[in-house]
Amino acid sequence: MKNNIVASKKPTFLSKIDINYLVGDWCLTEKISKKNYRYKKLKYYGDDKKEIEKKLNFLFKIYLKVLKKFTVALNKYHNVKLTEKYWEILISRWLWHFLMYTHERWEIVKRLKKVKGNFYIKVDNYDEKIFIKKNTRSFTHNAHSPDWNNWIFSKILECNQKFKIIKTNNYYKKVKKEEKKKNEIFKNNFFLNNNNKVFIKNLYINKLSKIKINLAFNQFNPFNFSSPEYQVKDFKISKKRFKFKIFEKKSKNSYLNFLNSIIQVQIPKIFLEGFNEINSKLNYIKWPKNPKVILTSISHLNDDIFKFYIAKKKKEGSKLFVFQHGGGYILDKSSFSHILESRVADKFFTWGCASKIKNIYPLFVSTTAGKRIKKNLNKNGLLIAVYDYAKYPNRLSSYLRTRDSVEKHISDINDLLENLSSQNLKKTKIKFRKDEEGMVSEVLNKKIKKKFRSVKFYDKKLNIYEESAKYELIIETCNSTNLLECISLNIPIVTLWNKNYRVNNLYKKYYANLEKVNVIHKSPKSLAKFINKNKNIDKWWFSKKVQKSLQLFRNNICRFSANPEKELKNIINEAS
């Protein structure tokens, strides 16, 4: 019996005759289960957190090795002599995701090779140029598409003679135009020339604090305050890129050879075709010409124009300070974000966590700093936060990564709702933001929405802590940014703990303390029982015992600052 390898949800790739061998549970659809297709699922390490940690450590070694090779290759391609640090600022985010996405699929195929039998995969005929993307953001978005997933699996399978590749009659040649955004022309006369010595770009802190910092350094200009965002039109694919290689010689590592074979259609255009154009246009940018310090929370990640800018300014002596922007940093055993981001920054500031890395410093939760949330007098009900997770193998982390784990997660939420009193259930809302490439909404609709019709679902772009004033209690369903922000602001919140999450050993004791005082619950029934029993949430939350545990947690993980501008001013002055 032959086995048809299925690597995406595209129905045209299914076989009605042979066994459909699903490389992951994300390929399982209702069509397969309802229409009696014969299928098997390959088991892989998607939710094995210890295995993920091993893979991450291995990948980081690969990252460092490949980064050196990229430095040589890119310098040769552009005929320049730039440092490894310069290139890391530009390509770090893309390179790390490129390695995570390709290596996980490489490992899946390695497991498939151990299965006995005859295997083939159906793949559409692609003009591979459609996989050459403009920038870091569009590459990441594309890696969540069914076409890229099916194509990348077929390319990996081509490396082994055991697998047969069958091309379909579908031919994809047309390249989708990249989304156009404002400010494509750099010569924008609305913004004045900028001589600020402190450049604040997408720093997650309140506007008043930003104004105070600017005024403290005598540089506030209302025309420059919003710091313009820049985009460029798409670049034309050059013939030269098809000579680009990471390695000049064949490696002993077959995975590295595979990367070398696909790099010409995977490295974004902005790093090859766009390199000279972007550098020439930096002179037109209305950002500070000679900043001493640059502060950001997110622009160093996916804003490639900004990365070109900071690579140049750091070479000229500017300092880059990066601030934690979400909840997973350091706390998640499977997170390398703080390691990678601190490598491109002069200083990296956390929300409170300490680190052995020399340039990482504990600070405060920037998103809540200087804020106070006053509860409404008529506050009422429960607000449950639910998140979407990517369908295809995504970032290696402690969060949900397979359909099985998502279904277990939704089942826990179902159990929580089932065990809430009818009075509490009527007052419950679920905040859910659907991701177009996510897999939660399908399961959520099937198991929650149809069953609990009194529970209202909605999505607003407001942060949970901003909405908390209307509710008696926030219920988190993972160890999230919301949990840290609410505890920072001393807002009543409880968590239905996801057992997939692995906490850094240094911080386990603080989470254990929260579990002792009922902030963390590892069972949906336990959480429901606690909510039903406590008629006065504020009395429980503000009790001495609970506040003591919360303060300890706050001091070490999510510190609150009432006067953030003063602390930031000191940090900036030290750098000057």
Coordinates of C-alpha atoms in Angstrom, one line a residue:
M1 CA 0.0 0.0 0.0
K2 CA 1.3 3.5 -0.9
N3 CA 1.3 6.4 1.4
N4 CA 0.4 9.9 0.2
I5 CA 2.2 12.5 2.3
V6 CA -0.1 15.4 3.3
A7 CA 1.6 18.6 4.4
S8 CA -1.3 21.1 4.2
K9 CA -5.1 21.4 4.2
K10 CA -5.4 21.7 0.5
P11 CA -8.1 19.1 -0.5
T12 CA -6.5 18.5 -4.0
F13 CA -3.5 16.9 -2.3
L14 CA -5.6 14.1 -0.8
S15 CA -5.8 10.5 -2.2
K16 CA -9.0 8.5 -2.3
I17 CA -7.1 5.3 -2.9
D18 CA -3.9 5.4 -0.9
I19 CA -3.3 6.1 2.8
N20 CA -3.0 9.8 3.5
Y21 CA 0.0 10.2 5.8
L22 CA -0.5 13.5 7.7
V23 CA 2.8 15.1 8.7
G24 CA 1.1 16.9 11.5
D25 CA -2.4 17.2 13.1
W26 CA -2.8 20.6 11.4
C27 CA -3.5 18.7 8.2
L28 CA -6.5 17.0 9.6
T29 CA -9.8 18.4 8.2
E30 CA -13.4 17.5 8.5
K31 CA -13.3 16.4 4.9
I32 CA -10.7 13.7 5.8
S33 CA -12.6 12.4 8.9
K34 CA -16.2 12.7 7.5
K35 CA -15.6 11.4 4.0
N36 CA -13.8 8.2 5.1
Y37 CA -10.4 9.0 3.7
R38 CA -7.9 6.5 5.0
Y39 CA -5.2 8.4 7.0
K40 CA -2.5 8.2 9.6
K41 CA -0.9 10.9 11.6
L42 CA 2.9 11.2 12.1
K43 CA 3.9 11.7 15.7
Y44 CA 6.4 14.4 16.3
Y45 CA 7.8 16.6 19.1
G46 CA 5.4 19.5 18.6
D47 CA 4.4 19.7 22.3
D48 CA 7.4 17.9 23.9
K49 CA 8.8 20.9 25.8
K50 CA 12.1 19.1 26.8
E51 CA 12.7 18.2 23.2
I52 CA 11.9 21.8 22.1
E53 CA 14.5 23.1 24.5
K54 CA 17.1 20.7 23.1
K55 CA 16.2 21.9 19.6
L56 CA 16.5 25.5 20.5
N57 CA 20.0 25.1 22.0
F58 CA 21.0 23.2 18.8
L59 CA 19.5 25.9 16.6
F60 CA 21.2 28.7 18.4
K61 CA 24.6 27.1 17.7
I62 CA 23.5 26.8 14.0
Y63 CA 22.4 30.4 14.1
L64 CA 25.9 31.6 15.3
K65 CA 27.6 29.5 12.7
V66 CA 25.4 30.5 9.8
L67 CA 25.5 34.2 10.9
K68 CA 29.3 34.2 10.3
K69 CA 28.8 32.7 6.9
F70 CA 26.1 35.2 6.0
T71 CA 28.4 38.0 7.0
V72 CA 31.0 36.8 4.5
A73 CA 28.4 36.1 1.8
L74 CA 26.6 39.4 2.1
N75 CA 29.8 41.4 2.2
K76 CA 30.9 39.6 -1.0
Y77 CA 27.5 40.1 -2.7
H78 CA 27.5 43.8 -2.0
N79 CA 31.2 44.4 -2.2
V80 CA 31.4 45.9 1.3
K81 CA 33.3 45.2 4.5
L82 CA 30.7 45.4 7.2
T83 CA 30.9 43.7 10.6
E84 CA 29.0 40.7 11.7
K85 CA 27.2 42.9 14.3
Y86 CA 26.0 45.2 11.4
W87 CA 24.5 42.2 9.5
E88 CA 23.0 40.7 12.6
I89 CA 21.0 43.8 13.3
L90 CA 19.6 43.6 9.8
I91 CA 18.9 39.8 9.4
S92 CA 18.7 38.4 13.0
R93 CA 14.9 38.3 13.2
W94 CA 14.5 36.8 9.7
L95 CA 17.3 34.3 10.1
W96 CA 16.1 33.0 13.4
H97 CA 12.6 32.4 12.1
F98 CA 14.0 30.9 8.8
L99 CA 15.9 28.4 10.9
M100 CA 13.1 27.6 13.2
Y101 CA 10.5 27.0 10.4
T102 CA 12.8 25.0 8.2
H103 CA 14.5 22.9 10.9
E104 CA 11.3 21.8 12.5
R105 CA 10.0 20.5 9.1
W106 CA 13.4 18.9 8.5
E107 CA 13.0 17.0 11.8
I108 CA 9.5 15.9 10.8
V109 CA 10.8 14.4 7.6
K110 CA 13.6 12.7 9.5
R111 CA 10.9 10.9 11.6
L112 CA 9.0 10.1 8.4
K113 CA 12.1 8.4 6.9
K114 CA 12.0 5.9 9.8
V115 CA 8.5 4.8 8.8
K116 CA 8.4 1.7 6.6
G117 CA 6.5 1.9 3.2
N118 CA 6.4 3.6 -0.1
F119 CA 5.8 7.4 0.1
Y120 CA 5.0 10.1 -2.4
I121 CA 3.8 13.7 -2.1
K122 CA 1.7 15.8 -4.4
V123 CA 2.9 19.3 -5.0
D124 CA 1.8 22.1 -7.2
N125 CA 4.1 23.4 -9.9
Y126 CA 5.4 26.6 -8.5
D127 CA 7.5 29.3 -10.1
E128 CA 9.7 29.5 -7.0
K129 CA 10.1 33.2 -7.4
I130 CA 6.7 33.6 -5.7
F131 CA 8.5 32.6 -2.4
I132 CA 10.9 35.5 -2.7
K133 CA 9.4 38.0 -0.3
K134 CA 10.1 41.7 0.2
N135 CA 11.1 41.9 3.8
T136 CA 11.2 40.2 7.2
R137 CA 7.5 40.7 7.9
S138 CA 6.2 39.3 4.6
F139 CA 8.6 36.3 4.8
T140 CA 7.1 35.4 8.3
H141 CA 3.6 35.8 7.0
N142 CA 4.3 33.6 4.0
A143 CA 5.7 30.8 6.2
H144 CA 2.1 30.4 7.6
S145 CA 0.6 29.8 4.2
P146 CA -0.4 26.3 2.9
D147 CA 1.5 26.8 -0.3
W148 CA 4.8 27.6 1.4
N149 CA 4.4 24.6 3.8
N150 CA 3.6 22.2 1.0
W151 CA 6.5 23.5 -1.1
I152 CA 9.1 23.4 1.7
F153 CA 8.2 19.9 2.6
S154 CA 8.5 18.8 -1.0
K155 CA 12.0 20.5 -1.1
I156 CA 13.1 18.6 2.0
L157 CA 11.7 15.3 0.7
E158 CA 13.6 15.8 -2.6
C159 CA 16.8 15.4 -0.5
N160 CA 15.9 11.7 0.1
Q161 CA 15.4 9.1 -2.6
K162 CA 12.8 7.3 -0.5
F163 CA 10.2 9.9 -1.4
K164 CA 8.6 10.4 -4.8
I165 CA 7.5 13.9 -5.8
I166 CA 4.4 14.1 -8.0
K167 CA 3.8 17.5 -9.7
T168 CA 0.1 18.4 -10.2
N169 CA -1.2 20.3 -13.2
N170 CA -1.7 23.4 -11.1
Y171 CA 0.9 26.0 -12.0
Y172 CA 1.5 29.1 -9.8
K173 CA 3.5 31.8 -11.4
K174 CA 1.9 35.1 -10.5
V175 CA 3.6 37.0 -7.7
K176 CA 1.2 38.7 -5.3
K177 CA 2.0 42.4 -4.9
E178 CA 3.2 43.3 -1.5
E179 CA 0.8 45.4 0.5
K180 CA 1.3 49.1 -0.1
K181 CA 1.5 51.4 2.8
K182 CA 1.8 55.2 3.4
N183 CA 5.1 57.2 3.2
E184 CA 6.6 55.1 0.3
I185 CA 8.4 58.3 -0.8
F186 CA 11.1 59.2 1.7
K187 CA 11.2 62.9 0.8
N188 CA 8.3 63.8 3.0
N189 CA 8.3 67.6 3.7
F190 CA 5.7 67.5 6.4
F191 CA 8.2 66.4 9.0
L192 CA 11.0 68.8 9.9
N193 CA 14.7 67.9 10.1
N194 CA 15.3 66.1 13.4
N195 CA 18.3 66.9 15.6
N196 CA 17.1 65.1 18.7
K197 CA 19.7 63.4 20.9
V198 CA 17.2 60.9 22.3
F199 CA 15.1 59.0 19.7
I200 CA 12.0 57.2 21.0
K201 CA 10.6 54.9 18.4
N202 CA 7.6 52.6 19.1
L203 CA 8.5 52.5 22.8
Y204 CA 5.6 50.9 24.7
I205 CA 5.1 53.5 27.3
N206 CA 2.3 56.1 27.8
K207 CA 2.3 59.3 25.7
L208 CA 2.6 61.6 28.7
S209 CA 5.8 60.0 29.7
K210 CA 7.2 60.3 26.2
I211 CA 6.4 64.0 26.2
K212 CA 8.1 64.5 29.6
I213 CA 11.2 62.7 28.5
N214 CA 11.4 64.8 25.3
L215 CA 10.9 68.0 27.3
A216 CA 13.5 66.9 29.8
F217 CA 16.1 66.9 27.0
N218 CA 14.8 70.1 25.4
Q219 CA 13.8 68.4 22.2
F220 CA 10.0 68.2 22.0
N221 CA 8.7 69.1 18.6
P222 CA 5.0 68.5 17.9
F223 CA 5.7 67.9 14.2
N224 CA 8.2 65.2 14.9
F225 CA 6.6 63.6 17.9
S226 CA 4.9 60.8 15.9
S227 CA 8.2 59.8 14.2
P228 CA 7.1 58.9 10.7
E229 CA 6.9 55.3 9.6
Y230 CA 8.6 54.5 6.3
Q231 CA 8.0 51.8 3.7
V232 CA 9.4 51.3 0.2
K233 CA 7.9 50.0 -3.0
D234 CA 8.7 46.4 -3.8
F235 CA 12.1 45.5 -5.4
K236 CA 12.6 43.8 -8.8
I237 CA 14.1 40.4 -8.5
S238 CA 17.6 40.4 -9.9
K239 CA 19.5 37.7 -11.7
K240 CA 22.4 38.2 -9.4
R241 CA 20.5 36.8 -6.4
F242 CA 20.5 33.3 -8.0
K243 CA 24.3 33.1 -7.5
F244 CA 24.0 33.9 -3.8
K245 CA 25.2 31.1 -1.5
I246 CA 25.7 30.9 2.3
F247 CA 28.4 28.3 1.9
E248 CA 30.9 28.1 -0.9
K249 CA 31.7 24.4 -0.2
K250 CA 29.4 21.5 0.6
S251 CA 29.0 21.0 4.3
K252 CA 29.1 17.7 6.3
N253 CA 25.7 18.8 7.7
S254 CA 22.9 17.8 5.3
Y255 CA 20.5 20.4 6.9
L256 CA 23.0 23.2 6.1
N257 CA 23.3 22.0 2.6
F258 CA 19.5 22.1 2.3
L259 CA 19.5 25.7 3.5
N260 CA 22.1 26.5 0.9
S261 CA 19.9 25.0 -1.8
I262 CA 16.8 27.1 -1.0
I263 CA 18.4 30.4 0.2
Q264 CA 18.2 32.1 -3.2
V265 CA 14.4 32.0 -3.0
Q266 CA 14.1 32.6 0.8
I267 CA 16.3 35.5 1.7
P268 CA 14.1 38.7 1.5
K269 CA 14.7 41.2 -1.3
I270 CA 15.4 44.0 1.1
F271 CA 18.7 42.4 2.1
L272 CA 19.8 41.8 -1.5
E273 CA 18.1 43.9 -4.2
G274 CA 17.0 46.6 -1.7
F275 CA 20.3 47.0 0.2
N276 CA 21.9 49.9 -1.8
E277 CA 18.6 51.6 -2.3
I278 CA 17.6 51.7 1.4
N279 CA 21.1 52.9 2.4
S280 CA 20.9 55.7 -0.1
K281 CA 17.5 56.8 1.1
L282 CA 18.5 57.0 4.8
N283 CA 19.6 60.6 4.2
Y284 CA 16.0 61.5 3.5
I285 CA 14.6 60.0 6.7
K286 CA 13.2 62.6 9.2
W287 CA 14.6 60.7 12.1
P288 CA 17.4 62.1 14.3
K289 CA 20.6 62.6 12.3
N290 CA 23.0 62.0 15.3
P291 CA 21.1 60.5 18.2
K292 CA 23.1 59.5 21.3
V293 CA 20.4 57.0 22.4
I294 CA 17.7 55.2 20.6
L295 CA 14.9 53.6 22.6
T296 CA 12.4 51.0 21.2
S297 CA 10.2 48.1 22.2
I298 CA 9.4 46.5 18.8
S299 CA 10.9 48.4 15.8
H300 CA 14.2 46.4 15.9
L301 CA 12.2 43.3 15.1
N302 CA 10.2 43.6 11.8
D303 CA 10.8 47.2 10.7
D304 CA 13.6 46.6 8.3
I305 CA 14.0 50.3 7.4
F306 CA 14.6 51.1 11.1
K307 CA 17.1 48.2 11.3
F308 CA 19.1 49.8 8.4
Y309 CA 18.9 53.1 10.3
I310 CA 20.1 51.7 13.6
A311 CA 22.9 49.6 12.0
K312 CA 24.2 52.8 10.5
K313 CA 23.8 54.9 13.7
K314 CA 25.4 52.3 15.9
K315 CA 28.4 52.3 13.6
E316 CA 28.5 56.0 14.1
G317 CA 28.4 55.7 17.9
S318 CA 24.7 55.8 18.8
K319 CA 23.4 53.4 21.6
L320 CA 20.4 51.2 21.1
F321 CA 18.3 50.4 24.2
V322 CA 15.6 47.7 23.7
F323 CA 12.7 47.3 26.1
Q324 CA 10.8 44.1 26.7
H325 CA 7.4 44.2 25.0
G326 CA 5.6 41.0 26.1
G327 CA 5.3 38.4 28.8
G328 CA 7.4 35.4 27.6
Y329 CA 10.9 36.9 28.0
I330 CA 13.2 35.0 30.3
L331 CA 10.3 33.4 32.2
D332 CA 9.6 30.9 29.4
K333 CA 12.2 28.1 29.5
S334 CA 11.7 27.8 25.7
S335 CA 12.3 31.4 24.8
F336 CA 15.4 32.8 23.2
S337 CA 13.9 36.2 22.5
H338 CA 15.9 38.0 25.2
I339 CA 19.1 36.3 24.1
L340 CA 18.7 37.3 20.4
E341 CA 17.4 40.8 21.1
S342 CA 20.1 41.6 23.6
R343 CA 22.7 40.7 21.0
V344 CA 21.7 43.5 18.8
A345 CA 21.1 46.0 21.6
D346 CA 23.6 47.9 23.8
K347 CA 21.2 47.4 26.7
F348 CA 18.1 45.3 27.0
F349 CA 15.6 46.2 29.8
T350 CA 13.1 43.6 31.2
W351 CA 9.9 44.1 33.0
G352 CA 11.6 43.0 36.2
C353 CA 13.4 39.7 35.6
A354 CA 17.2 39.5 36.2
S355 CA 19.5 37.7 33.8
K356 CA 23.1 36.4 33.8
I357 CA 23.6 38.1 30.4
K358 CA 25.6 41.2 31.1
N359 CA 23.7 43.8 29.1
I360 CA 20.2 42.7 30.4
Y361 CA 18.8 44.9 33.2
P362 CA 15.6 44.6 35.2
L363 CA 13.4 47.7 34.9
F364 CA 9.6 47.9 35.0
V365 CA 6.5 47.0 33.0
S366 CA 6.7 49.8 30.4
T367 CA 3.2 49.2 29.1
T368 CA 1.6 50.0 32.5
A369 CA 4.1 52.4 33.9
G370 CA 2.6 55.6 35.3
K371 CA -1.0 54.3 34.9
R372 CA -3.8 53.8 37.3
I373 CA -6.9 51.8 36.6
K374 CA -9.9 52.9 38.6
K375 CA -12.7 50.3 38.8
N376 CA -16.2 51.3 37.9
L377 CA -18.6 51.4 40.8
N378 CA -20.9 49.2 38.9
K379 CA -18.2 46.7 37.8
N380 CA -19.8 43.3 37.1
G381 CA -19.0 39.9 35.6
L382 CA -16.1 37.9 34.3
L383 CA -13.8 38.5 31.3
I384 CA -12.0 35.5 29.9
A385 CA -9.1 36.1 27.5
V386 CA -8.6 33.4 24.7
Y387 CA -5.9 33.5 22.1
D388 CA -5.4 32.1 18.6
Y389 CA -2.4 29.9 17.7
A390 CA -0.8 29.3 14.3
K391 CA -2.0 26.3 12.3
Y392 CA 1.4 25.3 11.0
P393 CA 4.6 24.7 13.1
N394 CA 5.6 28.1 14.3
R395 CA 7.9 29.5 16.9
L396 CA 9.5 27.0 19.2
S397 CA 8.1 27.9 22.6
S398 CA 6.0 26.7 25.5
Y399 CA 2.7 27.9 24.0
L400 CA 0.2 25.7 22.2
R401 CA 1.7 24.2 19.0
T402 CA -0.5 21.3 17.9
R403 CA -4.2 20.8 17.2
D404 CA -4.3 18.2 20.0
S405 CA -3.0 20.7 22.6
V406 CA -5.5 23.3 21.3
E407 CA -8.4 20.9 21.6
K408 CA -7.3 20.1 25.2
H409 CA -7.0 23.8 25.9
I410 CA -10.5 24.6 24.6
S411 CA -11.8 21.5 26.5
D412 CA -10.4 23.1 29.7
I413 CA -12.3 26.3 29.0
N414 CA -15.4 24.3 28.3
D415 CA -15.0 22.6 31.7
L416 CA -14.6 26.0 33.4
L417 CA -17.8 27.3 31.9
E418 CA -19.7 24.1 32.7
N419 CA -18.8 24.4 36.3
L420 CA -19.5 28.1 36.8
S421 CA -22.8 28.9 38.5
S422 CA -25.6 30.0 36.2
Q423 CA -25.4 33.4 37.8
N424 CA -21.7 33.8 36.9
L425 CA -22.1 32.3 33.5
K426 CA -24.7 34.9 32.5
K427 CA -22.1 37.6 33.4
T428 CA -19.2 36.1 31.4
K429 CA -17.7 37.4 28.3
I430 CA -14.9 36.0 26.2
K431 CA -12.4 38.2 24.4
F432 CA -11.0 36.4 21.4
R433 CA -8.9 37.8 18.6
K434 CA -9.0 35.5 15.5
D435 CA -5.8 35.1 13.5
E436 CA -6.4 34.5 9.8
E437 CA -3.9 31.6 10.0
G438 CA -5.0 30.5 13.4
M439 CA -6.5 27.2 14.4
V440 CA -8.4 28.0 17.6
S441 CA -11.5 29.7 16.1
E442 CA -12.6 26.5 14.4
V443 CA -12.4 24.5 17.7
L444 CA -13.9 27.4 19.7
N445 CA -16.9 27.7 17.4
K446 CA -17.5 23.9 17.6
K447 CA -17.1 23.4 21.3
I448 CA -17.9 26.7 23.1
K449 CA -20.0 29.2 21.0
K450 CA -22.7 26.7 20.1
K451 CA -22.9 25.3 23.5
F452 CA -22.8 28.4 25.7
R453 CA -25.1 30.8 23.9
S454 CA -25.4 33.2 26.9
V455 CA -21.6 33.8 26.8
K456 CA -20.8 36.8 24.7
F457 CA -17.8 36.8 22.4
Y458 CA -16.1 40.0 21.2
D459 CA -12.8 41.5 20.1
K460 CA -11.6 45.0 20.9
K461 CA -8.1 46.3 20.4
L462 CA -8.0 47.6 23.9
N463 CA -5.6 45.9 26.3
I464 CA -7.2 43.7 28.9
Y465 CA -6.0 45.9 31.8
E466 CA -7.7 48.9 30.1
E467 CA -11.0 47.0 29.9
S468 CA -10.7 45.5 33.4
A469 CA -12.5 48.5 35.0
K470 CA -15.9 47.1 33.9
Y471 CA -15.3 43.6 35.3
E472 CA -15.0 42.1 38.7
L473 CA -12.4 39.6 37.6
I474 CA -10.2 38.8 34.6
I475 CA -9.6 35.2 33.8
E476 CA -6.4 34.4 31.8
T477 CA -6.0 31.1 30.0
C478 CA -2.2 31.1 29.6
N479 CA 0.9 32.7 31.2
S480 CA 0.5 35.8 29.2
T481 CA 1.4 39.5 28.9
N482 CA -2.1 40.2 30.4
L483 CA -1.2 38.4 33.6
L484 CA 1.9 40.4 34.2
E485 CA 0.3 43.7 33.3
C486 CA -2.7 43.1 35.6
I487 CA -0.5 42.0 38.5
S488 CA 1.7 45.1 37.8
L489 CA -1.3 47.3 38.2
N490 CA -2.8 45.2 41.1
I491 CA -5.9 44.3 39.1
P492 CA -7.7 41.2 40.2
I493 CA -6.9 38.4 37.8
V494 CA -6.8 34.6 38.0
T495 CA -5.2 32.1 35.5
L496 CA -6.3 28.8 34.2
W497 CA -2.7 27.4 33.9
N498 CA -1.6 25.8 30.7
K499 CA 0.5 22.7 31.7
N500 CA 2.5 23.1 28.5
Y501 CA 4.1 26.2 29.9
R502 CA 7.6 25.6 31.4
V503 CA 8.8 28.3 33.8
N504 CA 12.4 29.2 34.2
N505 CA 13.7 27.5 37.3
L506 CA 14.7 30.9 38.9
Y507 CA 11.1 32.1 38.9
K508 CA 9.2 28.9 39.8
K509 CA 8.9 29.8 43.5
Y510 CA 7.0 33.1 42.6
Y511 CA 4.5 31.2 40.5
A512 CA 4.2 28.6 43.3
N513 CA 3.3 31.4 45.7
L514 CA 0.5 32.6 43.4
E515 CA -0.9 29.1 43.2
K516 CA -1.0 28.9 47.0
V517 CA -3.2 32.0 47.2
N518 CA -5.5 30.9 44.3
V519 CA -4.3 33.3 41.6
I520 CA -3.1 30.3 39.6
H521 CA -5.3 27.2 39.1
K522 CA -4.2 24.1 37.3
S523 CA -7.7 22.6 37.1
P524 CA -10.8 24.3 35.4
K525 CA -13.0 22.8 38.2
S526 CA -10.8 24.2 40.9
L527 CA -11.0 27.7 39.3
A528 CA -14.8 27.5 38.8
K529 CA -15.3 26.4 42.4
F530 CA -13.1 29.3 43.6
I531 CA -15.1 31.9 41.6
N532 CA -18.4 30.5 42.7
K533 CA -17.4 30.5 46.3
N534 CA -15.9 34.0 46.4
K535 CA -18.8 36.5 46.2
N536 CA -16.4 39.4 47.1
I537 CA -13.4 39.2 44.8
D538 CA -11.9 42.5 46.1
K539 CA -11.9 41.2 49.7
W540 CA -9.9 38.1 48.6
W541 CA -7.5 40.0 46.3
F542 CA -6.6 42.8 48.7
S543 CA -6.2 40.5 51.7
K544 CA -2.7 40.6 53.3
K545 CA -1.8 37.1 52.4
V546 CA -2.6 37.5 48.7
Q547 CA -1.0 41.0 48.5
K548 CA 2.2 39.7 50.0
S549 CA 2.6 37.0 47.3
L550 CA 1.6 39.5 44.6
Q551 CA 4.2 42.0 45.8
L552 CA 6.9 39.4 45.8
F553 CA 6.0 38.4 42.3
R554 CA 5.8 42.1 41.2
N555 CA 9.2 42.9 42.6
N556 CA 10.9 40.1 40.7
I557 CA 8.9 39.7 37.5
C558 CA 6.6 42.7 36.7
R559 CA 7.6 45.7 38.6
F560 CA 5.4 48.8 38.5
S561 CA 6.8 52.3 38.2
A562 CA 4.7 55.3 39.2
N563 CA 7.4 57.7 37.7
P564 CA 8.8 56.0 34.6
E565 CA 10.1 59.1 33.0
K566 CA 12.4 59.8 36.0
E567 CA 13.9 56.2 35.7
L568 CA 14.3 56.5 31.9
K569 CA 15.9 59.9 32.3
N570 CA 18.5 58.4 34.6
I571 CA 19.2 55.5 32.1
I572 CA 19.6 58.0 29.2
N573 CA 21.9 60.2 31.2
E574 CA 24.1 57.3 32.2
A575 CA 24.5 56.5 28.4
S576 CA 25.4 60.1 27.6

